[in-house]
CSV table of C-alpha atoms in Angstrom, one decimal:
chain,number,residue,atom,x,y,z
G,1,UNK,CA,-10.8,-106.1,50.5
G,2,UNK,CA,-8.8,-108.0,53.1
G,3,UNK,CA,-10.7,-106.2,56.0
G,4,UNK,CA,-14.1,-107.1,54.4
G,5,UNK,CA,-12.9,-110.7,54.1
G,6,UNK,CA,-11.9,-110.8,57.7
G,7,UNK,CA,-15.4,-109.4,58.7
G,8,UNK,CA,-17.8,-112.0,57.2
G,9,UNK,CA,-20.7,-110.6,59.3
G,10,UNK,CA,-20.8,-107.6,56.9
G,11,UNK,CA,-21.1,-109.8,53.8
G,12,UNK,CA,-24.9,-110.1,53.9
G,13,UNK,CA,-25.2,-106.3,54.1
G,14,UNK,CA,-22.7,-105.6,51.3
G,15,UNK,CA,-23.0,-108.4,48.8
G,16,UNK,CA,-24.3,-107.7,45.3
G,17,UNK,CA,-27.8,-109.1,45.6
G,18,UNK,CA,-30.7,-108.9,43.1
G,19,UNK,CA,-33.2,-108.8,46.0
G,20,UNK,CA,-31.2,-106.0,47.7
G,21,UNK,CA,-31.2,-103.9,44.5
G,22,UNK,CA,-34.9,-104.4,44.1
G,23,UNK,CA,-35.2,-103.0,47.6
G,24,UNK,CA,-33.2,-99.9,46.6
G,25,UNK,CA,-30.0,-100.9,48.5
G,26,UNK,CA,-27.9,-99.2,45.9
G,27,UNK,CA,-24.6,-99.4,47.8
G,28,UNK,CA,-24.5,-103.0,46.7
G,29,UNK,CA,-23.8,-101.8,43.1
G,30,UNK,CA,-20.3,-101.0,44.4
G,31,UNK,CA,-19.7,-102.9,47.6
G,32,UNK,CA,-20.3,-106.4,46.2
G,33,UNK,CA,-17.3,-106.1,44.0
G,34,UNK,CA,-15.0,-105.9,47.1
G,35,UNK,CA,-16.2,-109.2,48.7
G,36,UNK,CA,-14.9,-112.6,47.9
G,37,UNK,CA,-16.2,-116.2,48.1
G,38,UNK,CA,-13.1,-117.5,49.8
G,39,UNK,CA,-9.4,-116.8,50.5
G,40,UNK,CA,-8.3,-118.2,47.1
G,41,UNK,CA,-10.7,-115.8,45.4
G,42,UNK,CA,-9.4,-112.9,47.4
G,43,UNK,CA,-5.7,-113.8,46.7
G,44,UNK,CA,-6.4,-114.1,43.0
G,45,UNK,CA,-8.1,-110.7,42.9
G,46,UNK,CA,-5.3,-109.1,44.9
G,47,UNK,CA,-2.8,-110.6,42.5
G,48,UNK,CA,-4.8,-109.2,39.6
G,49,UNK,CA,-4.7,-105.7,41.2
G,50,UNK,CA,-1.0,-106.0,41.7
G,51,UNK,CA,-0.5,-107.2,38.0
G,52,UNK,CA,-2.7,-104.4,36.6
G,53,UNK,CA,-0.9,-101.7,38.6
G,54,UNK,CA,2.5,-103.1,37.5
G,55,UNK,CA,1.5,-103.5,33.8
G,56,UNK,CA,-0.3,-100.2,33.4
G,57,UNK,CA,1.1,-97.9,36.1
G,58,UNK,CA,1.9,-95.1,33.7
G,59,UNK,CA,-1.8,-94.8,32.7
G,60,UNK,CA,-3.3,-95.2,36.2
G,61,UNK,CA,-3.4,-91.8,37.8
G,62,UNK,CA,-5.3,-91.9,41.1
G,63,UNK,CA,-8.2,-89.5,40.3
G,64,UNK,CA,-8.8,-90.8,36.8
G,65,UNK,CA,-8.5,-94.4,37.9
G,66,UNK,CA,-11.0,-93.9,40.7
G,67,UNK,CA,-13.5,-92.2,38.5
G,68,UNK,CA,-13.1,-94.8,35.7
G,69,UNK,CA,-13.4,-97.6,38.3
G,70,UNK,CA,-16.6,-96.1,39.8
G,71,UNK,CA,-18.1,-95.8,36.3
G,72,UNK,CA,-17.2,-99.3,35.4
G,73,UNK,CA,-18.5,-100.8,38.7
G,74,UNK,CA,-21.8,-99.1,38.2
G,75,UNK,CA,-22.1,-100.2,34.6
G,76,UNK,CA,-21.1,-103.7,35.4
G,77,UNK,CA,-23.6,-104.0,38.3
G,78,UNK,CA,-26.4,-102.5,36.3
G,79,UNK,CA,-25.5,-104.7,33.4
G,80,UNK,CA,-25.7,-107.8,35.6
G,81,UNK,CA,-29.0,-106.7,37.0
G,82,UNK,CA,-30.5,-106.0,33.6
G,83,UNK,CA,-29.0,-108.7,31.4
G,84,UNK,CA,-28.0,-111.6,33.6
G,85,UNK,CA,-31.3,-112.4,35.4
G,86,UNK,CA,-30.0,-115.8,36.6
G,87,UNK,CA,-27.5,-114.0,38.8
G,88,UNK,CA,-28.9,-113.5,42.3
G,89,UNK,CA,-25.6,-112.8,44.1
G,90,UNK,CA,-22.3,-111.6,42.9
G,91,UNK,CA,-18.9,-111.0,44.6
G,92,UNK,CA,-15.4,-110.3,43.3
G,93,UNK,CA,-13.2,-107.8,41.6
G,94,UNK,CA,-12.5,-109.7,38.4
G,95,UNK,CA,-15.0,-107.7,36.3
G,96,UNK,CA,-13.3,-104.5,37.3
G,97,UNK,CA,-9.9,-106.1,36.6
G,98,UNK,CA,-11.1,-106.9,33.1
G,99,UNK,CA,-12.0,-103.2,32.8
G,100,UNK,CA,-8.6,-102.1,34.0
G,101,UNK,CA,-6.9,-104.5,31.5
G,102,UNK,CA,-9.0,-103.1,28.7
G,103,UNK,CA,-8.2,-99.6,29.8
G,104,UNK,CA,-4.5,-100.3,29.9
G,105,UNK,CA,-4.5,-102.1,26.5
G,106,UNK,CA,-6.4,-99.2,24.8
G,107,UNK,CA,-4.0,-96.6,26.4
G,108,UNK,CA,-1.0,-98.6,25.2
G,109,UNK,CA,-2.4,-98.8,21.7
G,110,UNK,CA,-3.2,-95.1,21.7
G,111,UNK,CA,0.4,-94.3,22.5
G,112,UNK,CA,1.5,-96.3,19.4
G,113,UNK,CA,2.4,-99.5,21.2
G,114,UNK,CA,1.3,-102.4,19.0
G,115,UNK,CA,1.2,-104.7,22.0
G,116,UNK,CA,-1.8,-102.7,23.3
G,117,UNK,CA,-3.8,-103.8,20.3
G,118,UNK,CA,-2.8,-107.4,20.8
G,119,UNK,CA,-3.7,-107.2,24.5
G,120,UNK,CA,-7.1,-105.7,23.6
G,121,UNK,CA,-7.7,-108.5,21.0
G,122,UNK,CA,-6.6,-111.0,23.7
G,123,UNK,CA,-9.0,-109.8,26.4
G,124,UNK,CA,-11.9,-109.7,23.9
G,125,UNK,CA,-11.0,-113.2,22.7
G,126,UNK,CA,-10.8,-114.5,26.3
G,127,UNK,CA,-14.2,-113.2,27.3
G,128,UNK,CA,-15.8,-114.4,24.1
G,129,UNK,CA,-14.3,-117.8,24.7
G,130,UNK,CA,-15.5,-118.1,28.3
G,131,UNK,CA,-19.0,-116.8,27.4
G,132,UNK,CA,-19.2,-119.3,24.6
G,133,UNK,CA,-17.5,-122.3,26.1
G,134,UNK,CA,-18.1,-121.7,29.8
G,135,UNK,CA,-15.8,-121.0,32.7
G,136,UNK,CA,-13.1,-123.3,33.9
G,137,UNK,CA,-14.6,-125.9,36.3
G,138,UNK,CA,-11.3,-126.0,38.1
G,139,UNK,CA,-11.4,-122.3,38.8
G,140,UNK,CA,-15.0,-122.5,40.0
G,141,UNK,CA,-14.0,-125.3,42.3
G,142,UNK,CA,-11.1,-123.3,43.6
G,143,UNK,CA,-13.1,-120.2,44.4
G,144,UNK,CA,-16.1,-122.2,45.6
G,145,UNK,CA,-18.4,-120.2,43.3
G,146,UNK,CA,-19.6,-119.9,39.8
G,147,UNK,CA,-17.2,-117.8,37.6
G,148,UNK,CA,-19.2,-114.8,36.5
G,149,UNK,CA,-18.1,-114.8,32.9
G,150,UNK,CA,-20.9,-112.4,32.0
G,151,UNK,CA,-19.4,-109.9,34.5
G,152,UNK,CA,-16.0,-110.2,32.8
G,153,UNK,CA,-17.7,-109.4,29.5
G,154,UNK,CA,-19.5,-106.4,31.1
G,155,UNK,CA,-16.1,-105.3,32.5
G,156,UNK,CA,-14.6,-105.1,29.0
G,157,UNK,CA,-17.8,-103.5,27.5
G,158,UNK,CA,-18.0,-100.9,30.3
G,159,UNK,CA,-14.3,-99.9,29.8
G,160,UNK,CA,-14.8,-99.5,26.1
G,161,UNK,CA,-17.9,-97.4,26.6
G,162,UNK,CA,-16.2,-95.1,29.1
G,163,UNK,CA,-13.1,-94.8,26.8
G,164,UNK,CA,-15.1,-94.0,23.7
G,165,UNK,CA,-15.6,-90.2,24.3
G,166,UNK,CA,-11.9,-89.6,25.0
G,167,UNK,CA,-10.8,-91.9,22.1
G,168,UNK,CA,-13.2,-90.0,19.7
G,169,UNK,CA,-12.0,-86.7,21.0
G,170,UNK,CA,-8.3,-87.6,20.4
G,171,UNK,CA,-9.1,-89.0,16.9
G,172,UNK,CA,-11.0,-85.8,16.1
G,173,UNK,CA,-8.1,-83.6,17.2
G,174,UNK,CA,-5.7,-85.6,15.1
G,175,UNK,CA,-7.9,-85.4,12.0
G,176,UNK,CA,-8.5,-81.7,12.3
G,177,UNK,CA,-4.8,-80.8,12.9
């Protein structure tokens, strides 16, 4: 992410762009998430990565995390394309960070940690609030871009969708034992 920030000439080729998607430039489904509007945006997202890895490290195994992240990035990007037609450009990792937080909260809850359920309720409440009341104008000013609150919601939804099969499988195993 830092390298991409330091090479701004690549931004037009890699940014999530509605026009680019329409021209079958499908790499943008992934690459746009690793670009940032400015240094503050990059630092906040790097801080979010550090926080998620610190909070949920026991559940973040490299291969599983990479596959989960790829699935979420694709679902988020397709969701923006299909359901947020006013978005022409998108950058940032915050939607994936919302997916990671949701993943970690669900895993905590599945291991019997009540805090996991509270974290899950918290992230759902947060995205519901910002999608109803709007994003912080101070944050938008700081990152010099609109806060993509719909992408945050899609991050939570994509995580829940990808976690559903394993959650159902675990529940089925418990009920049949």
